[in-house]
Amino acid sequence: MSTIGFIGLGIMGSPMAVNLAKAGHTVRGWNRSPGKAGALVEAGGVEAASIAEAVRGADVVITMVPASPQVEEVAYGDDGILANAEDGALLIDMSSITPQTSIDLAARAKEHGVRVLDAPVSGGEAGAIEGVLSIMVGGEQADFEAARPVLEAMGTTIVHCGPHGAGQTVKAANQLIVAVNIQACAEAVGFLEKSGVDLEAALEVLNGGLAGSAVLTRKKANFLAGEYRPGFKLALHHKDMGIVTDAARTVGATLPVGATATQLIASAVARGDGDLDHSALLRGVRLMSGQEEK
Amino acid sequence: MSTIGFIGLGIMGSPMAVNLAKAGHTVRGWNRSPGKAGALVEAGGVEAASIAEAVRGADVVITMVPASPQVEEVAYGDDGILANAEDGALLIDMSSITPQTSIDLAARAKEHGVRVLDAPVSGGEAGAIEGVLSIMVGGEQADFEAARPVLEAMGTTIVHCGPHGAGQTVKAANQLIVAVNIQACAEAVGFLEKSGVDLEAALEVLNGGLAGSAVLTRKKANFLAGEYRPGFKLALHHKDMGIVTDAARTVGATLPVGATATQLIASAVARGDGDLDHSALLRGVRLMSGQEEK
């Protein structure tokens, strides 16, 4: 069992820290805004008063924060992780950030004797609570093996994808496919509705064939009801499309349908739909086709 | 049990007719080019020398031909189906054609006392052979109920989607989603390869989350090997994107990612890839990004 400093007790981080504590690890959690450690403490963890207090003496540090700037802040600050972590500690960053930030973090951490894995997740709040996240890991093979007992408390599909940044790259590809497929399904829904087809019957038969997907399975109810409670917010998917756009530009990859989906998500956020679930891309399809909102 | 005239014994039609014969129906098959009835005859069916010979005395007529012009030809010709079908016969057109052609066919058939269903399928040659096709049906509810015992010999997911043309509309939506999702997955593959990620590991973890789909499951081997034996030919998907584009224009639906995917399929066909499986959209992604073909 490990002693774990856990930085970031938000919607995802809190249940992940809880699952670590329940699995028997010693977990010291810290969150920027206070009052987020209740569930962790109830599960046997401890609330730390500072990042330093969370990470000192820990053999594993986990970060789960919103984006690249927050990772850099908690890692590089004077009272941050690298300044306080033990020599030889393993830092597992599970945030979804740019691959380049993960690569840079690994290099800077090495100077402090800290090993790093990037390990972003897919599965949402429900997956975090149930401990069934998909975890995409980049970094050294030996560090991946060392991290596995810790990761297994939070996820079920845990895959080493390559060197530092590879986990973030796969997460970016995940967000690319999901965005485009949601938009494709939304366009199909708009077309079916305008054609006067029985939408529920149509989605059933579509999901039984080659058009079938996790998107169609999990977002069907939203599409049918026109209700978009997150789930995963369009504002966060907007951030992620920025990551995949930048990463693709960096490696020289071309994303024609990805670019279109990126613009349509940007449009949804600009129209004020950022706090809705990403299945609300259907609202943009309706708007473009002159359909009434449900 | 029905007496069935079956028009079109191609890659799909032949195994579908065989399954009808095996289920105990009396099947008389006809195909424009001769020598296609071998499997049907072996299964207990009969080869008809003309459309007239196939449909006279039949209570059900099934058509499974490539596109709208062939449906019109076998239905409307002097020696065609409507000129020879029994009064009250049920014509089930299982071809993938434009919704409007299905609507027109139903109207003209009614003048001849022939009832019509449009019932296009999804599931490919394998689904046809195994009798597990998804069948999307448009037309009158009573005719759908009458057709069900016949359709159940060919498929497992059999859904009534609405009035005449609704089956074709849902098939068009199916081809829209499939095209866009294949292109999205191909873009993700190109991005992952250029990023130096372990592609097989990445596709495994991607398929376990919200990016997961039938496309990713069934086309993964093609993507990994760079081999594109059909499967479903890009030339046929090109035809189908024409159908969905026209149908969407007719009802006033807008297809932004669908339009991009349509152009990329057109590009693949123009470059000479029409006889490859539609997963060969990856070849276009590689071409755009300056990658070597495998």
PDB file of N, CA, C and O in Angstrom, chain A residues 159 161 169-170 174 177-178 180 183-184 187 191 194-195 197-198 201 206 209-215 248 251-252 254-258 260 288-289, chain B residues 159 161 169-170 174 177-178 180 183-184 187-188 191 194-195 197-198 201 206 209-215 248 251-252 254-258 260 288-289:
ATOM      1  N   VAL A 159      -4.032   1.135 -19.724  1.00  0.00           N
ATOM      2  CA  VAL A 159      -3.184   0.775 -20.856  1.00  0.00           C
ATOM      3  C   VAL A 159      -2.001   1.728 -20.963  1.00  0.00           C
ATOM      4  O   VAL A 159      -2.168   2.953 -20.926  1.00  0.00           O
ATOM      5  N   CYS A 161       0.478   3.469 -23.220  1.00  0.00           N
ATOM      6  CA  CYS A 161       0.355   3.831 -24.641  1.00  0.00           C
ATOM      7  C   CYS A 161       1.662   4.286 -25.261  1.00  0.00           C
ATOM      8  O   CYS A 161       1.733   4.440 -26.489  1.00  0.00           O
ATOM      9  N   THR A 169      -1.945  12.192 -25.543  1.00  0.00           N
ATOM     10  CA  THR A 169      -2.223  12.087 -26.979  1.00  0.00           C
ATOM     11  C   THR A 169      -3.428  11.198 -27.232  1.00  0.00           C
ATOM     12  O   THR A 169      -4.309  11.522 -28.029  1.00  0.00           O
ATOM     13  N   VAL A 170      -3.483  10.058 -26.518  1.00  0.00           N
ATOM     14  CA  VAL A 170      -4.614   9.139 -26.710  1.00  0.00           C
ATOM     15  C   VAL A 170      -5.898   9.782 -26.178  1.00  0.00           C
ATOM     16  O   VAL A 170      -6.971   9.645 -26.780  1.00  0.00           O
ATOM     17  N   ASN A 174      -9.269  10.477 -28.191  1.00  0.00           N
ATOM     18  CA  ASN A 174     -10.578  10.088 -27.634  1.00  0.00           C
ATOM     19  C   ASN A 174     -11.575  11.241 -27.779  1.00  0.00           C
ATOM     20  O   ASN A 174     -12.700  11.067 -28.270  1.00  0.00           O
ATOM     21  N   ILE A 177     -12.623  11.769 -31.490  1.00  0.00           N
ATOM     22  CA  ILE A 177     -13.613  10.803 -32.004  1.00  0.00           C
ATOM     23  C   ILE A 177     -14.980  11.076 -31.386  1.00  0.00           C
ATOM     24  O   ILE A 177     -16.007  11.081 -32.077  1.00  0.00           O
ATOM     25  N   VAL A 178     -15.008  11.309 -30.064  1.00  0.00           N
ATOM     26  CA  VAL A 178     -16.288  11.531 -29.376  1.00  0.00           C
ATOM     27  C   VAL A 178     -16.991  12.772 -29.931  1.00  0.00           C
ATOM     28  O   VAL A 178     -18.194  12.744 -30.232  1.00  0.00           O
ATOM     29  N   VAL A 180     -16.697  14.262 -32.870  1.00  0.00           N
ATOM     30  CA  VAL A 180     -17.177  14.087 -34.244  1.00  0.00           C
ATOM     31  C   VAL A 180     -18.374  13.133 -34.264  1.00  0.00           C
ATOM     32  O   VAL A 180     -19.358  13.370 -34.977  1.00  0.00           O
ATOM     33  N   GLN A 183     -21.498  14.834 -33.046  1.00  0.00           N
ATOM     34  CA  GLN A 183     -22.012  15.727 -34.087  1.00  0.00           C
ATOM     35  C   GLN A 183     -22.674  14.927 -35.213  1.00  0.00           C
ATOM     36  O   GLN A 183     -23.754  15.296 -35.694  1.00  0.00           O
ATOM     37  N   ALA A 184     -22.064  13.810 -35.618  1.00  0.00           N
ATOM     38  CA  ALA A 184     -22.647  12.968 -36.675  1.00  0.00           C
ATOM     39  C   ALA A 184     -24.014  12.436 -36.243  1.00  0.00           C
ATOM     40  O   ALA A 184     -24.980  12.458 -37.020  1.00  0.00           O
ATOM     41  N   GLU A 187     -26.524  15.251 -36.311  1.00  0.00           N
ATOM     42  CA  GLU A 187     -26.965  15.547 -37.684  1.00  0.00           C
ATOM     43  C   GLU A 187     -27.956  14.487 -38.162  1.00  0.00           C
ATOM     44  O   GLU A 187     -28.949  14.800 -38.838  1.00  0.00           O
ATOM     45  N   PHE A 191     -31.874  15.167 -39.255  1.00  0.00           N
ATOM     46  CA  PHE A 191     -32.339  14.671 -40.559  1.00  0.00           C
ATOM     47  C   PHE A 191     -33.537  13.735 -40.392  1.00  0.00           C
ATOM     48  O   PHE A 191     -34.540  13.854 -41.113  1.00  0.00           O
ATOM     49  N   LYS A 194     -36.690  15.785 -39.280  1.00  0.00           N
ATOM     50  CA  LYS A 194     -37.243  16.562 -40.392  1.00  0.00           C
ATOM     51  C   LYS A 194     -37.900  15.656 -41.431  1.00  0.00           C
ATOM     52  O   LYS A 194     -38.775  16.095 -42.180  1.00  0.00           O
ATOM     53  N   SER A 195     -37.465  14.399 -41.472  1.00  0.00           N
ATOM     54  CA  SER A 195     -38.026  13.445 -42.431  1.00  0.00           C
ATOM     55  C   SER A 195     -39.286  12.773 -41.907  1.00  0.00           C
ATOM     56  O   SER A 195     -39.890  11.960 -42.618  1.00  0.00           O
ATOM     57  N   VAL A 197     -39.595  10.598 -39.416  1.00  0.00           N
ATOM     58  CA  VAL A 197     -39.379   9.203 -39.038  1.00  0.00           C
ATOM     59  C   VAL A 197     -39.597   9.031 -37.535  1.00  0.00           C
ATOM     60  O   VAL A 197     -39.399   9.970 -36.759  1.00  0.00           O
ATOM     61  N   ASP A 198     -40.013   7.847 -37.105  1.00  0.00           N
ATOM     62  CA  ASP A 198     -40.114   7.506 -35.677  1.00  0.00           C
ATOM     63  C   ASP A 198     -38.699   7.465 -35.104  1.00  0.00           C
ATOM     64  O   ASP A 198     -37.951   6.508 -35.318  1.00  0.00           O
ATOM     65  N   ALA A 201     -37.515   4.506 -32.709  1.00  0.00           N
ATOM     66  CA  ALA A 201     -37.332   3.267 -33.478  1.00  0.00           C
ATOM     67  C   ALA A 201     -36.074   3.347 -34.326  1.00  0.00           C
ATOM     68  O   ALA A 201     -35.289   2.397 -34.409  1.00  0.00           O
ATOM     69  N   LEU A 206     -30.463   1.826 -35.645  1.00  0.00           N
ATOM     70  CA  LEU A 206     -29.133   2.355 -35.975  1.00  0.00           C
ATOM     71  C   LEU A 206     -28.074   1.833 -35.007  1.00  0.00           C
ATOM     72  O   LEU A 206     -26.975   1.462 -35.406  1.00  0.00           O
ATOM     73  N   GLY A 209     -26.409  -1.686 -35.645  1.00  0.00           N
ATOM     74  CA  GLY A 209     -25.563  -1.982 -36.795  1.00  0.00           C
ATOM     75  C   GLY A 209     -24.220  -1.278 -36.726  1.00  0.00           C
ATOM     76  O   GLY A 209     -23.738  -0.945 -35.641  1.00  0.00           O
ATOM     77  N   LEU A 210     -23.640  -1.040 -37.887  1.00  0.00           N
ATOM     78  CA  LEU A 210     -22.296  -0.448 -37.963  1.00  0.00           C
ATOM     79  C   LEU A 210     -22.285   1.002 -37.490  1.00  0.00           C
ATOM     80  O   LEU A 210     -21.235   1.548 -37.169  1.00  0.00           O
ATOM     81  N   ALA A 211     -23.473   1.628 -37.420  1.00  0.00           N
ATOM     82  CA  ALA A 211     -23.563   2.991 -36.881  1.00  0.00           C
ATOM     83  C   ALA A 211     -23.569   2.999 -35.353  1.00  0.00           C
ATOM     84  O   ALA A 211     -23.521   4.065 -34.738  1.00  0.00           O
ATOM     85  N   GLY A 212     -23.631   1.840 -34.731  1.00  0.00           N
ATOM     86  CA  GLY A 212     -23.735   1.739 -33.280  1.00  0.00           C
ATOM     87  C   GLY A 212     -22.484   2.212 -32.563  1.00  0.00           C
ATOM     88  O   GLY A 212     -21.376   2.059 -33.063  1.00  0.00           O
ATOM     89  N   SER A 213     -22.672   2.806 -31.387  1.00  0.00           N
ATOM     90  CA  SER A 213     -21.538   3.360 -30.636  1.00  0.00           C
ATOM     91  C   SER A 213     -21.921   3.599 -29.192  1.00  0.00           C
ATOM     92  O   SER A 213     -23.098   3.617 -28.830  1.00  0.00           O
ATOM     93  N   ALA A 214     -20.893   3.816 -28.366  1.00  0.00           N
ATOM     94  CA  ALA A 214     -21.130   4.210 -26.976  1.00  0.00           C
ATOM     95  C   ALA A 214     -21.846   5.554 -26.925  1.00  0.00           C
ATOM     96  O   ALA A 214     -22.701   5.781 -26.064  1.00  0.00           O
ATOM     97  N   VAL A 215     -21.536   6.451 -27.852  1.00  0.00           N
ATOM     98  CA  VAL A 215     -22.226   7.746 -27.909  1.00  0.00           C
ATOM     99  C   VAL A 215     -23.723   7.545 -28.101  1.00  0.00           C
ATOM    100  O   VAL A 215     -24.541   8.124 -27.380  1.00  0.00           O
ATOM    101  N   ALA A 248      -2.179  18.102 -32.953  1.00  0.00           N
ATOM    102  CA  ALA A 248      -2.154  17.634 -34.345  1.00  0.00           C
ATOM    103  C   ALA A 248      -1.298  18.560 -35.194  1.00  0.00           C
ATOM    104  O   ALA A 248      -0.522  18.117 -36.052  1.00  0.00           O
ATOM    105  N   VAL A 251       2.418  17.746 -34.632  1.00  0.00           N
ATOM    106  CA  VAL A 251       2.987  16.545 -35.268  1.00  0.00           C
ATOM    107  C   VAL A 251       2.704  16.507 -36.773  1.00  0.00           C
ATOM    108  O   VAL A 251       3.141  15.586 -37.465  1.00  0.00           O
ATOM    109  N   GLY A 252       1.945  17.488 -37.301  1.00  0.00           N
ATOM    110  CA  GLY A 252       1.658  17.510 -38.734  1.00  0.00           C
ATOM    111  C   GLY A 252       0.558  16.558 -39.149  1.00  0.00           C
ATOM    112  O   GLY A 252       0.619  15.959 -40.222  1.00  0.00           O
ATOM    113  N   THR A 254      -3.600  16.001 -39.997  1.00  0.00           N
ATOM    114  CA  THR A 254      -4.689  16.799 -40.570  1.00  0.00           C
ATOM    115  C   THR A 254      -6.019  16.220 -40.130  1.00  0.00           C
ATOM    116  O   THR A 254      -6.220  15.009 -40.191  1.00  0.00           O
ATOM    117  N   LEU A 255      -6.942  17.082 -39.695  1.00  0.00           N
ATOM    118  CA  LEU A 255      -8.196  16.631 -39.085  1.00  0.00           C
ATOM    119  C   LEU A 255      -9.413  17.292 -39.732  1.00  0.00           C
ATOM    120  O   LEU A 255     -10.064  18.138 -39.117  1.00  0.00           O
ATOM    121  N   PRO A 256      -9.781  16.891 -40.947  1.00  0.00           N
ATOM    122  CA  PRO A 256     -10.879  17.626 -41.615  1.00  0.00           C
ATOM    123  C   PRO A 256     -12.226  17.561 -40.872  1.00  0.00           C
ATOM    124  O   PRO A 256     -12.813  18.622 -40.627  1.00  0.00           O
ATOM    125  N   VAL A 257     -12.731  16.384 -40.517  1.00  0.00           N
ATOM    126  CA  VAL A 257     -14.008  16.387 -39.791  1.00  0.00           C
ATOM    127  C   VAL A 257     -13.795  16.861 -38.359  1.00  0.00           C
ATOM    128  O   VAL A 257     -14.680  17.477 -37.757  1.00  0.00           O
ATOM    129  N   GLY A 258     -12.607  16.604 -37.802  1.00  0.00           N
ATOM    130  CA  GLY A 258     -12.297  17.107 -36.469  1.00  0.00           C
ATOM    131  C   GLY A 258     -12.339  18.625 -36.409  1.00  0.00           C
ATOM    132  O   GLY A 258     -12.834  19.212 -35.441  1.00  0.00           O
ATOM    133  N   THR A 260     -14.116  20.632 -38.312  1.00  0.00           N
ATOM    134  CA  THR A 260     -15.509  21.086 -38.392  1.00  0.00           C
ATOM    135  C   THR A 260     -16.194  20.922 -37.040  1.00  0.00           C
ATOM    136  O   THR A 260     -16.882  21.839 -36.565  1.00  0.00           O
ATOM    137  N   MET A 288     -29.294  25.423 -36.935  1.00  0.00           N
ATOM    138  CA  MET A 288     -28.878  25.572 -38.330  1.00  0.00           C
ATOM    139  C   MET A 288     -29.979  25.169 -39.295  1.00  0.00           C
ATOM    140  O   MET A 288     -30.003  25.624 -40.435  1.00  0.00           O
ATOM    141  N   SER A 289     -30.858  24.257 -38.850  1.00  0.00           N
ATOM    142  CA  SER A 289     -31.895  23.742 -39.752  1.00  0.00           C
ATOM    143  C   SER A 289     -33.259  24.354 -39.478  1.00  0.00           C
ATOM    144  O   SER A 289     -34.265  23.867 -39.997  1.00  0.00           O
TER     145      SER A 289
ATOM    146  N   VAL B 159     -37.274  -3.315 -37.581  1.00  0.00           N
ATOM    147  CA  VAL B 159     -37.955  -2.183 -36.950  1.00  0.00           C
ATOM    148  C   VAL B 159     -38.760  -1.400 -37.977  1.00  0.00           C
ATOM    149  O   VAL B 159     -38.251  -1.037 -39.044  1.00  0.00           O
ATOM    150  N   CYS B 161     -40.119   1.948 -39.038  1.00  0.00           N
ATOM    151  CA  CYS B 161     -39.627   3.291 -38.737  1.00  0.00           C
ATOM    152  C   CYS B 161     -40.589   4.403 -39.126  1.00  0.00           C
ATOM    153  O   CYS B 161     -40.362   5.564 -38.763  1.00  0.00           O
ATOM    154  N   THR B 169     -34.832   6.408 -45.321  1.00  0.00           N
ATOM    155  CA  THR B 169     -34.325   7.559 -44.569  1.00  0.00           C
ATOM    156  C   THR B 169     -33.406   7.102 -43.435  1.00  0.00           C
ATOM    157  O   THR B 169     -32.331   7.674 -43.219  1.00  0.00           O
ATOM    158  N   VAL B 170     -33.828   6.062 -42.714  1.00  0.00           N
ATOM    159  CA  VAL B 170     -33.002   5.558 -41.612  1.00  0.00           C
ATOM    160  C   VAL B 170     -31.719   4.936 -42.153  1.00  0.00           C
ATOM    161  O   VAL B 170     -30.637   5.112 -41.574  1.00  0.00           O
ATOM    162  N   ASN B 174     -27.973   5.977 -41.272  1.00  0.00           N
ATOM    163  CA  ASN B 174     -26.971   4.966 -40.918  1.00  0.00           C
ATOM    164  C   ASN B 174     -25.671   5.209 -41.686  1.00  0.00           C
ATOM    165  O   ASN B 174     -24.576   5.258 -41.104  1.00  0.00           O
ATOM    166  N   ILE B 177     -23.812   8.380 -40.385  1.00  0.00           N
ATOM    167  CA  ILE B 177     -23.067   8.194 -39.135  1.00  0.00           C
ATOM    168  C   ILE B 177     -21.825   7.339 -39.373  1.00  0.00           C
ATOM    169  O   ILE B 177     -20.731   7.654 -38.893  1.00  0.00           O
ATOM    170  N   VAL B 178     -21.990   6.248 -40.146  1.00  0.00           N
ATOM    171  CA  VAL B 178     -20.857   5.339 -40.385  1.00  0.00           C
ATOM    172  C   VAL B 178     -19.728   6.070 -41.112  1.00  0.00           C
ATOM    173  O   VAL B 178     -18.557   5.965 -40.728  1.00  0.00           O
ATOM    174  N   VAL B 180     -18.990   9.296 -41.248  1.00  0.00           N
ATOM    175  CA  VAL B 180     -18.332  10.308 -40.419  1.00  0.00           C
ATOM    176  C   VAL B 180     -17.491   9.641 -39.339  1.00  0.00           C
ATOM    177  O   VAL B 180     -16.358  10.066 -39.059  1.00  0.00           O
ATOM    178  N   GLN B 183     -14.293   8.236 -40.756  1.00  0.00           N
ATOM    179  CA  GLN B 183     -13.354   9.332 -41.014  1.00  0.00           C
ATOM    180  C   GLN B 183     -12.753   9.851 -39.702  1.00  0.00           C
ATOM    181  O   GLN B 183     -11.540  10.089 -39.619  1.00  0.00           O
ATOM    182  N   ALA B 184     -13.582   9.993 -38.655  1.00  0.00           N
ATOM    183  CA  ALA B 184     -13.072  10.454 -37.351  1.00  0.00           C
ATOM    184  C   ALA B 184     -12.029   9.478 -36.811  1.00  0.00           C
ATOM    185  O   ALA B 184     -10.981   9.889 -36.312  1.00  0.00           O
ATOM    186  N   GLU B 187      -8.833   9.814 -38.776  1.00  0.00           N
ATOM    187  CA  GLU B 187      -8.074  11.005 -38.377  1.00  0.00           C
ATOM    188  C   GLU B 187      -7.358  10.765 -37.049  1.00  0.00           C
ATOM    189  O   GLU B 187      -6.209  11.178 -36.857  1.00  0.00           O
ATOM    190  N   ALA B 188      -8.050  10.087 -36.129  1.00  0.00           N
ATOM    191  CA  ALA B 188      -7.420   9.757 -34.845  1.00  0.00           C
ATOM    192  C   ALA B 188      -6.226   8.832 -35.049  1.00  0.00           C
ATOM    193  O   ALA B 188      -5.172   9.024 -34.429  1.00  0.00           O
ATOM    194  N   PHE B 191      -3.294  10.826 -36.441  1.00  0.00           N
ATOM    195  CA  PHE B 191      -2.754  11.664 -35.363  1.00  0.00           C
ATOM    196  C   PHE B 191      -1.931  10.828 -34.378  1.00  0.00           C
ATOM    197  O   PHE B 191      -0.826  11.222 -33.977  1.00  0.00           O
ATOM    198  N   LYS B 194       1.416   9.652 -36.057  1.00  0.00           N
ATOM    199  CA  LYS B 194       2.384  10.752 -36.160  1.00  0.00           C
ATOM    200  C   LYS B 194       2.930  11.152 -34.796  1.00  0.00           C
ATOM    201  O   LYS B 194       4.018  11.717 -34.687  1.00  0.00           O
ATOM    202  N   SER B 195       2.145  10.860 -33.733  1.00  0.00           N
ATOM    203  CA  SER B 195       2.578  11.204 -32.377  1.00  0.00           C
ATOM    204  C   SER B 195       3.456  10.126 -31.753  1.00  0.00           C
ATOM    205  O   SER B 195       3.926  10.292 -30.627  1.00  0.00           O
ATOM    206  N   VAL B 197       2.620   7.059 -30.835  1.00  0.00           N
ATOM    207  CA  VAL B 197       1.935   6.283 -29.801  1.00  0.00           C
ATOM    208  C   VAL B 197       1.799   4.834 -30.243  1.00  0.00           C
ATOM    209  O   VAL B 197       1.751   4.544 -31.437  1.00  0.00           O
ATOM    210  N   ASP B 198       1.742   3.907 -29.283  1.00  0.00           N
ATOM    211  CA  ASP B 198       1.472   2.491 -29.572  1.00  0.00           C
ATOM    212  C   ASP B 198       0.020   2.382 -30.051  1.00  0.00           C
ATOM    213  O   ASP B 198      -0.918   2.447 -29.261  1.00  0.00           O
ATOM    214  N   ALA B 201      -2.411  -0.451 -28.666  1.00  0.00           N
ATOM    215  CA  ALA B 201      -2.806  -0.160 -27.279  1.00  0.00           C
ATOM    216  C   ALA B 201      -3.795   1.002 -27.238  1.00  0.00           C
ATOM    217  O   ALA B 201      -4.796   0.963 -26.510  1.00  0.00           O
ATOM    218  N   LEU B 206      -9.242   3.263 -26.414  1.00  0.00           N
ATOM    219  CA  LEU B 206     -10.267   4.138 -27.001  1.00  0.00           C
ATOM    220  C   LEU B 206     -11.592   3.394 -27.148  1.00  0.00           C
ATOM    221  O   LEU B 206     -12.665   3.939 -26.868  1.00  0.00           O
ATOM    222  N   GLY B 209     -14.073   3.171 -24.077  1.00  0.00           N
ATOM    223  CA  GLY B 209     -14.730   4.340 -23.498  1.00  0.00           C
ATOM    224  C   GLY B 209     -15.791   4.928 -24.404  1.00  0.00           C
ATOM    225  O   GLY B 209     -16.360   4.234 -25.257  1.00  0.00           O
ATOM    226  N   LEU B 210     -16.042   6.229 -24.243  1.00  0.00           N
ATOM    227  CA  LEU B 210     -17.113   6.887 -24.994  1.00  0.00           C
ATOM    228  C   LEU B 210     -16.787   6.999 -26.482  1.00  0.00           C
ATOM    229  O   LEU B 210     -17.671   7.218 -27.303  1.00  0.00           O
ATOM    230  N   ALA B 211     -15.503   6.806 -26.838  1.00  0.00           N
ATOM    231  CA  ALA B 211     -15.121   6.795 -28.256  1.00  0.00           C
ATOM    232  C   ALA B 211     -15.402   5.445 -28.910  1.00  0.00           C
ATOM    233  O   ALA B 211     -15.248   5.295 -30.118  1.00  0.00           O
ATOM    234  N   GLY B 212     -15.817   4.472 -28.117  1.00  0.00           N
ATOM    235  CA  GLY B 212     -16.016   3.110 -28.627  1.00  0.00           C
ATOM    236  C   GLY B 212     -17.185   3.011 -29.595  1.00  0.00           C
ATOM    237  O   GLY B 212     -18.179   3.724 -29.460  1.00  0.00           O
ATOM    238  N   SER B 213     -17.060   2.119 -30.575  1.00  0.00           N
ATOM    239  CA  SER B 213     -18.097   1.991 -31.608  1.00  0.00           C
ATOM    240  C   SER B 213     -17.943   0.681 -32.354  1.00  0.00           C
ATOM    241  O   SER B 213     -16.893   0.020 -32.288  1.00  0.00           O
ATOM    242  N   ALA B 214     -19.009   0.332 -33.087  1.00  0.00           N
ATOM    243  CA  ALA B 214     -18.935  -0.825 -33.982  1.00  0.00           C
ATOM    244  C   ALA B 214     -17.876  -0.605 -35.052  1.00  0.00           C
ATOM    245  O   ALA B 214     -17.176  -1.539 -35.453  1.00  0.00           O
ATOM    246  N   VAL B 215     -17.727   0.643 -35.510  1.00  0.00           N
ATOM    247  CA  VAL B 215     -16.692   0.947 -36.503  1.00  0.00           C
ATOM    248  C   VAL B 215     -15.315   0.605 -35.962  1.00  0.00           C
ATOM    249  O   VAL B 215     -14.519  -0.070 -36.625  1.00  0.00           O
ATOM    250  N   ALA B 248     -31.434  15.028 -47.389  1.00  0.00           N
ATOM    251  CA  ALA B 248     -31.321  16.100 -46.392  1.00  0.00           C
ATOM    252  C   ALA B 248     -31.680  17.440 -47.016  1.00  0.00           C
ATOM    253  O   ALA B 248     -32.374  18.265 -46.404  1.00  0.00           O
ATOM    254  N   VAL B 251     -35.532  17.754 -47.247  1.00  0.00           N
ATOM    255  CA  VAL B 251     -36.274  18.057 -46.016  1.00  0.00           C
ATOM    256  C   VAL B 251     -35.728  19.290 -45.293  1.00  0.00           C
ATOM    257  O   VAL B 251     -36.268  19.695 -44.270  1.00  0.00           O
ATOM    258  N   GLY B 252     -34.629  19.879 -45.795  1.00  0.00           N
ATOM    259  CA  GLY B 252     -34.072  21.069 -45.154  1.00  0.00           C
ATOM    260  C   GLY B 252     -33.248  20.762 -43.917  1.00  0.00           C
ATOM    261  O   GLY B 252     -33.267  21.521 -42.951  1.00  0.00           O
ATOM    262  N   THR B 254     -29.370  20.088 -42.280  1.00  0.00           N
ATOM    263  CA  THR B 254     -28.011  20.567 -42.542  1.00  0.00           C
ATOM    264  C   THR B 254     -27.014  19.563 -41.966  1.00  0.00           C
ATOM    265  O   THR B 254     -27.169  19.123 -40.825  1.00  0.00           O
ATOM    266  N   LEU B 255     -25.968  19.218 -42.746  1.00  0.00           N
ATOM    267  CA  LEU B 255     -25.053  18.140 -42.362  1.00  0.00           C
ATOM    268  C   LEU B 255     -23.592  18.590 -42.436  1.00  0.00           C
ATOM    269  O   LEU B 255     -22.852  18.167 -43.335  1.00  0.00           O
ATOM    270  N   PRO B 256     -23.128  19.412 -41.489  1.00  0.00           N
ATOM    271  CA  PRO B 256     -21.762  19.943 -41.642  1.00  0.00           C
ATOM    272  C   PRO B 256     -20.659  18.878 -41.648  1.00  0.00           C
ATOM    273  O   PRO B 256     -19.836  18.866 -42.570  1.00  0.00           O
ATOM    274  N   VAL B 257     -20.604  18.003 -40.652  1.00  0.00           N
ATOM    275  CA  VAL B 257     -19.550  16.977 -40.719  1.00  0.00           C
ATOM    276  C   VAL B 257     -19.886  15.939 -41.787  1.00  0.00           C
ATOM    277  O   VAL B 257     -18.986  15.366 -42.411  1.00  0.00           O
ATOM    278  N   GLY B 258     -21.180  15.714 -42.020  1.00  0.00           N
ATOM    279  CA  GLY B 258     -21.578  14.791 -43.087  1.00  0.00           C
ATOM    280  C   GLY B 258     -21.108  15.269 -44.451  1.00  0.00           C
ATOM    281  O   GLY B 258     -20.656  14.471 -45.277  1.00  0.00           O
ATOM    282  N   THR B 260     -18.485  17.155 -45.082  1.00  0.00           N
ATOM    283  CA  THR B 260     -17.030  16.980 -45.188  1.00  0.00           C
ATOM    284  C   THR B 260     -16.697  15.523 -45.486  1.00  0.00           C
ATOM    285  O   THR B 260     -15.875  15.224 -46.365  1.00  0.00           O
ATOM    286  N   MET B 288      -3.133  13.204 -46.988  1.00  0.00           N
ATOM    287  CA  MET B 288      -3.200  14.609 -46.608  1.00  0.00           C
ATOM    288  C   MET B 288      -2.093  14.999 -45.642  1.00  0.00           C
ATOM    289  O   MET B 288      -1.715  16.164 -45.563  1.00  0.00           O
ATOM    290  N   SER B 289      -1.631  14.018 -44.848  1.00  0.00           N
ATOM    291  CA  SER B 289      -0.642  14.324 -43.807  1.00  0.00           C
ATOM    292  C   SER B 289       0.771  13.896 -44.207  1.00  0.00           C
ATOM    293  O   SER B 289       1.669  13.881 -43.365  1.00  0.00           O
TER     294      SER B 289
END
